[in-house]
Coordinates of C-alpha atoms and ligand atoms in Angstrom, one line a residue:
X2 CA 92.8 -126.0 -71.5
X3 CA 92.0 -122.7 -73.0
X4 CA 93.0 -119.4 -72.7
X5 CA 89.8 -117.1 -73.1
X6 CA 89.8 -113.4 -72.7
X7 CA 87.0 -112.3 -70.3
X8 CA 85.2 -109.2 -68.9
X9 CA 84.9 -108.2 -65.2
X10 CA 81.7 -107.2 -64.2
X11 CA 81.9 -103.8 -63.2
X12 CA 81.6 -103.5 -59.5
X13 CA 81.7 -106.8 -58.4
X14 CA 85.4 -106.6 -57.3
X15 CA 86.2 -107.1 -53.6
X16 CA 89.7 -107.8 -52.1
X17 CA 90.7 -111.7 -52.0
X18 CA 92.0 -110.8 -48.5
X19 CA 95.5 -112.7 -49.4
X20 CA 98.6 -112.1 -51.5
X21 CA 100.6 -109.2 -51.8
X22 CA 99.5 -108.2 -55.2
X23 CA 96.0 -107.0 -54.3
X24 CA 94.4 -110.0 -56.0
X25 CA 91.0 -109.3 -56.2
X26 CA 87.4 -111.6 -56.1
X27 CA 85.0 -110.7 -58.8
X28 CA 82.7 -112.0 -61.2
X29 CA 83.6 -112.2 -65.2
X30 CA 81.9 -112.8 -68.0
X31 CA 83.2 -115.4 -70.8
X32 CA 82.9 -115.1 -74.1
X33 CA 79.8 -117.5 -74.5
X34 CA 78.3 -115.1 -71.8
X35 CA 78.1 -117.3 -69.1
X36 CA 79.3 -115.6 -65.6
X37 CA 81.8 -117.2 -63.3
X38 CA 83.1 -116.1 -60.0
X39 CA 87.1 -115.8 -60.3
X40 CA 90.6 -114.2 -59.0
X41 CA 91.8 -111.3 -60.8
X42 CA 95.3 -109.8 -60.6
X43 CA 96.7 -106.8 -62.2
X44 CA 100.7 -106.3 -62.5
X45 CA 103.5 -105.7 -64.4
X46 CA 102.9 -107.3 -68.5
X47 CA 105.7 -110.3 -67.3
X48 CA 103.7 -111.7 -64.5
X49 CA 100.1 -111.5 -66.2
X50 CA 102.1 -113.3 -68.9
X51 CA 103.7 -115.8 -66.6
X52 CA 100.7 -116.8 -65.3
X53 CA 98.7 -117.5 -68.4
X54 CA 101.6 -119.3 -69.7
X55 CA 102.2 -121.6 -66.3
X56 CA 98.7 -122.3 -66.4
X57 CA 97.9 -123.7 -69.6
X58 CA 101.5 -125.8 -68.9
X59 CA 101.1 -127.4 -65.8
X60 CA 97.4 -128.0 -66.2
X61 CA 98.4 -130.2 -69.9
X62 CA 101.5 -131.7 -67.5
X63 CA 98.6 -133.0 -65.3
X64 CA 98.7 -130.8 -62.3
X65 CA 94.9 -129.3 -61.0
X66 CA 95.1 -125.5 -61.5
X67 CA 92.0 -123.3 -61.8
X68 CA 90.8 -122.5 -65.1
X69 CA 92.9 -119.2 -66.4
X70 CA 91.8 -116.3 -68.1
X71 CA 93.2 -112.8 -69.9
X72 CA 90.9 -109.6 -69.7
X73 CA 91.9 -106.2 -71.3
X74 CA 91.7 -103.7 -69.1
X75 CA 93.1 -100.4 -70.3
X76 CA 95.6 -100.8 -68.1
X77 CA 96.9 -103.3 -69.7
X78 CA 96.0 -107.2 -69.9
X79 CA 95.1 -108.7 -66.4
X80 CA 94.9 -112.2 -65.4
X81 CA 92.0 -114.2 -63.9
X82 CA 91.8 -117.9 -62.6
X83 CA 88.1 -119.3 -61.6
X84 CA 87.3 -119.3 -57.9
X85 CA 87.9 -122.9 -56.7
X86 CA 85.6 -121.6 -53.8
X87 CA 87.8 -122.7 -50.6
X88 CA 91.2 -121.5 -49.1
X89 CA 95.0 -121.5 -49.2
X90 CA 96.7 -123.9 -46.7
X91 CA 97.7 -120.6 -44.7
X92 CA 94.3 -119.4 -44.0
X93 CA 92.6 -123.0 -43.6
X94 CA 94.6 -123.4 -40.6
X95 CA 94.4 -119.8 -39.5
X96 CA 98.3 -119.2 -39.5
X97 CA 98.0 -115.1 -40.0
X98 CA 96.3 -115.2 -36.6
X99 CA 98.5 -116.9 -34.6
X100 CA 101.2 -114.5 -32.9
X101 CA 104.9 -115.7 -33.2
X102 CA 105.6 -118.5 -30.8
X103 CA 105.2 -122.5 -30.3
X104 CA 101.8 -122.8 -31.1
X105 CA 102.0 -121.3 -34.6
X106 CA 105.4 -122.9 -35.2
X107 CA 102.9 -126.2 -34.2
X108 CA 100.4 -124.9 -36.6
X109 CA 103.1 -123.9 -39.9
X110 CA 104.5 -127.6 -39.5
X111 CA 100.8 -129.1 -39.7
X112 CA 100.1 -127.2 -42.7
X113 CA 103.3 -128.3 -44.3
X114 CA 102.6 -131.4 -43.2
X115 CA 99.0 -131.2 -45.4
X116 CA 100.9 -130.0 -48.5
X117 CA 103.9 -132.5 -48.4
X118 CA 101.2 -135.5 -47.9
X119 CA 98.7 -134.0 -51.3
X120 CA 98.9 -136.7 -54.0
X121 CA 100.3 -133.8 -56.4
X122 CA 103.1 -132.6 -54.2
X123 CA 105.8 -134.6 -56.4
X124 CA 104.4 -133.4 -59.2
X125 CA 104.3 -129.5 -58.4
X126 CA 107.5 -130.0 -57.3
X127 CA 108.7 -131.4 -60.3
X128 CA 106.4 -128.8 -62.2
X129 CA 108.1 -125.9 -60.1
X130 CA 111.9 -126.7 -60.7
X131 CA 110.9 -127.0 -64.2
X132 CA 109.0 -123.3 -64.8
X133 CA 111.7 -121.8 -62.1
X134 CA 108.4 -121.3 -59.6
X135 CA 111.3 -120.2 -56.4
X136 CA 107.2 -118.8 -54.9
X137 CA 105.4 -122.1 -53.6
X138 CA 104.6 -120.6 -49.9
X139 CA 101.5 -122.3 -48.1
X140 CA 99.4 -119.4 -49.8
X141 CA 99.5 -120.5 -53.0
X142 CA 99.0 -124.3 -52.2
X143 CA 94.3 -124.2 -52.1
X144 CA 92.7 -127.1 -50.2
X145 CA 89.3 -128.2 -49.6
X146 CA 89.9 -131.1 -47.2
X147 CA 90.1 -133.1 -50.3
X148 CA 91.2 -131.4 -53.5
X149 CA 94.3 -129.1 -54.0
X150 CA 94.9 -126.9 -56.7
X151 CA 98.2 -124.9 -57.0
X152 CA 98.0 -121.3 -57.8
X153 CA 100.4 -118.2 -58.4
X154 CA 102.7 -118.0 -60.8
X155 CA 103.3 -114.4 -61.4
X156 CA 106.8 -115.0 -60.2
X157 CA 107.8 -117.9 -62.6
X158 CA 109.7 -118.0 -65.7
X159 CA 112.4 -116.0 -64.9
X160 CA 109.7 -112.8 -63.7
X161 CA 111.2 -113.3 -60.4
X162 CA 112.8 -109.7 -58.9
X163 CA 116.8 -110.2 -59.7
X164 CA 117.5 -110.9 -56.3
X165 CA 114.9 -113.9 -55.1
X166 CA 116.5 -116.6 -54.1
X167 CA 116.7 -119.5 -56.0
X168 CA 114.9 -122.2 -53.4
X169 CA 112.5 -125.4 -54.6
X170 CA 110.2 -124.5 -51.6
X171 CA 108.2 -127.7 -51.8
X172 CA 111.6 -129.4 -51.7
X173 CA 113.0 -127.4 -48.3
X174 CA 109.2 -128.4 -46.9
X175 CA 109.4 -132.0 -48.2
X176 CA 112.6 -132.1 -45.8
X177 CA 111.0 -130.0 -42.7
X178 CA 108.9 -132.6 -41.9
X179 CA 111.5 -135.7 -42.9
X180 CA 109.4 -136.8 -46.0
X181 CA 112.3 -135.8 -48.6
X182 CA 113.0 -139.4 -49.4
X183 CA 109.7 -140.4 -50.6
X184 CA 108.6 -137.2 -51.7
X185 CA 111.9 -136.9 -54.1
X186 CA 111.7 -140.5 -55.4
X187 CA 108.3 -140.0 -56.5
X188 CA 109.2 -136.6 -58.1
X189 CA 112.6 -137.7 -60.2
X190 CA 110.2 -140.4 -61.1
X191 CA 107.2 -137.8 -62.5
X192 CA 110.3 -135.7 -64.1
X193 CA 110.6 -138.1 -66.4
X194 CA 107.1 -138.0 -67.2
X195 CA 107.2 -134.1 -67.5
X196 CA 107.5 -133.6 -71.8
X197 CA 108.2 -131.0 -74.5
X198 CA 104.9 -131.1 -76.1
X199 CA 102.7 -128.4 -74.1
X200 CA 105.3 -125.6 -74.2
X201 CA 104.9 -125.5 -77.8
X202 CA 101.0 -125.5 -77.3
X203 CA 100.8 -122.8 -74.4
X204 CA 102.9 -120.6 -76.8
X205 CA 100.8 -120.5 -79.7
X206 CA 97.6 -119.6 -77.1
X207 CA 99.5 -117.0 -75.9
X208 CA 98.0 -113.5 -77.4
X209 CA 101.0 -111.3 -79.4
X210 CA 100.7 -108.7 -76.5
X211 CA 101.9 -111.4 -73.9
X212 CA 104.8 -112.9 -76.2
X213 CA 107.7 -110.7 -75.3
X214 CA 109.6 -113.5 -74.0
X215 CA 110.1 -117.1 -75.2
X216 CA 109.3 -118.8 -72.2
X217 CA 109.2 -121.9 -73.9
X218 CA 112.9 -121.8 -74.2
X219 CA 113.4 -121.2 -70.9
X220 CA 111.4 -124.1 -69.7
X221 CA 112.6 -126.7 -72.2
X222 CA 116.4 -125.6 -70.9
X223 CA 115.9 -127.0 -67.2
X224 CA 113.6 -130.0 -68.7
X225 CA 116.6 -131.2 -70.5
X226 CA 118.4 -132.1 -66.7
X227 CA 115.4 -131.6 -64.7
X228 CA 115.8 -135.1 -62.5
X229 CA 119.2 -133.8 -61.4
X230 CA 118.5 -130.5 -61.0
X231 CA 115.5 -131.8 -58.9
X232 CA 117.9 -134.1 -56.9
X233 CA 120.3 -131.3 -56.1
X234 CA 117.1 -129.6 -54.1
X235 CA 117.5 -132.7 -51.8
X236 CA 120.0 -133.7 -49.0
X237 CA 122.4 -136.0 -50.8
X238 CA 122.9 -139.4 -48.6
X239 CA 126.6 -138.6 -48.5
X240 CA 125.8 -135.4 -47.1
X241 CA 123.8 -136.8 -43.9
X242 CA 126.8 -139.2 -43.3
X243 CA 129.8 -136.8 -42.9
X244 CA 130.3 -133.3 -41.6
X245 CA 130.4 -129.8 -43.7
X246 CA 134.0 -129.9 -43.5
X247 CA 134.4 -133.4 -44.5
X248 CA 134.4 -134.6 -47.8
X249 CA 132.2 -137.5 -48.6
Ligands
ADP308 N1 91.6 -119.5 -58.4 C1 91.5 -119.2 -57.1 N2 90.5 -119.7 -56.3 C2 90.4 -119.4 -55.0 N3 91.2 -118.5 -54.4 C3 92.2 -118.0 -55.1 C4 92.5 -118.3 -56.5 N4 93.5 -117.5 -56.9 C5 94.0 -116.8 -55.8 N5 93.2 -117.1 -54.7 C6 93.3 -116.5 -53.4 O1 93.9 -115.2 -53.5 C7 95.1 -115.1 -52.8 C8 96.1 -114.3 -53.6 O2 96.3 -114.9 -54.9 P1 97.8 -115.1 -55.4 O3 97.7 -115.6 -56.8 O4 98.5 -116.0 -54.5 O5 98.3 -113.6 -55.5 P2 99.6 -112.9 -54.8 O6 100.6 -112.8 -56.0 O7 99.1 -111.7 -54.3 O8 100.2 -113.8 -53.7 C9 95.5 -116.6 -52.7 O9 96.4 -116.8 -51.6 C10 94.2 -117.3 -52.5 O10 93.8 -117.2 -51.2
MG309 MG1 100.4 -115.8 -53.6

């Protein structure tokens, strides 16, 4: 996958209605001049940097993510992924409109259901622990009824805010619905799987305004012990056979 710069067509921005960074829908134009209806988010140079990077890495690792480009704005460099065209796993089942109660608790564990049971899960879990993605909510998880793509980034690579807590979220959902077993053999399995060979690859697409960090480095540190660092995001056997205060 490449990493083209593209234009936004002037005016054709509308809210994405999701998110908390204002990502908006809009039409770009590629280099070539063809037109394509995409995502565009504005932020801080780290995230917009994050994402390009995440996406040209987990797409080469084999996980679906929409095709990512930069634009220059004045601003600053934005990023833009292509419009898959359908919706997150939060507004496919309609979670934002369900007050508080049984019904949307009923409704949350569905949908976590859907993402723990996607043929990718083990690998964006695997792909997560190994870019430091602590962000993996049921908003950035898109599925058409068939096809999944995994989106958002911005807070990976060490761009998260000092204080996020360090959580594998697909991991804690893998165990909400009692699927951790299967769900973290198949991923120690794919961590294996995971190589060095696209960090180096993202880094040299990277433009020099977006290289202020070697996120390389960072990435190739937790692939050294990434099936154990996976396996510590999952209940240990020994620790569903004894008490807190017991030792195994
Ligand atoms: N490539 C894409 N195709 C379709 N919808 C997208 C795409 N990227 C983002 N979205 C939609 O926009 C919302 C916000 O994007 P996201 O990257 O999650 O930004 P935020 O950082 O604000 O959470 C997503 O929840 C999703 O509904
Ligand atoms: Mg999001």
């Amino acid at each position: 996958m490449k990493l083209q710069t593209a234009t936004v067509i002037a005016g054709s921005e509308i809210s994405a209605g999701d998110g908390l960074s204002g990502a908006m829908r809009c039409v770009i134009v590629l280099p070539d001049g063809t037109r394509r209806a995409a995502i565009l988010k504005r932020g801080p140079v780290g995230e917009i940097a994050a994402e390009a990077f995440a996406a040209l890495v987990l797409s080469a690792w084999g996980l679906p993510v929409p095709e990512p480009f930069l634009v220059d704005e004045t601003t600053g460099p934005a990023f833009a992924s292509s419009d898959v065209g359908y919706p997150n796993l939060k507004k496919r089942l309609a979670l934002d409109s369900l007050p508080n109660g049984p019904a949307k608790d009923a409704a949350t564990r569905i949908a976590v259901q859907l993402a723990i049971q996607l043929p990718t899960t083990p690998l964006a879990a695997v792909v997560d622990e190994a870019i430091d993605n602590r962000d993996r909510n049921l908003g950035n998880i898109l599925w058409d009824g068939q096809a999944e793509a995994w989106i958002d980034h911005a807070l990976a690579l060490g761009e998260h805010p000092i204080d996020y807590p360090d959580r594998n979220k697909l991991c804690d959902m893998a165990q909400m619905v009692g699927d951790h077993d299967r769900v973290s053999r198949a991923a120690v399995g794919q961590a294996l799987a995971v190589g060095s060979a696209p960090l180096v690859s993202a880094s040299d697409a990277m433009p020099a305004n977006l290289r202020h960090k070697d996120y390389a480095a960072y990435v190739a540190a937790r692939l050294s012990n990434l099936a154990i660092r996976l396996l510590d995001r999952f209940p240990k056997p020994a620790d569903l056979l004894t008490n807190a205060n017991q030792q195994p």
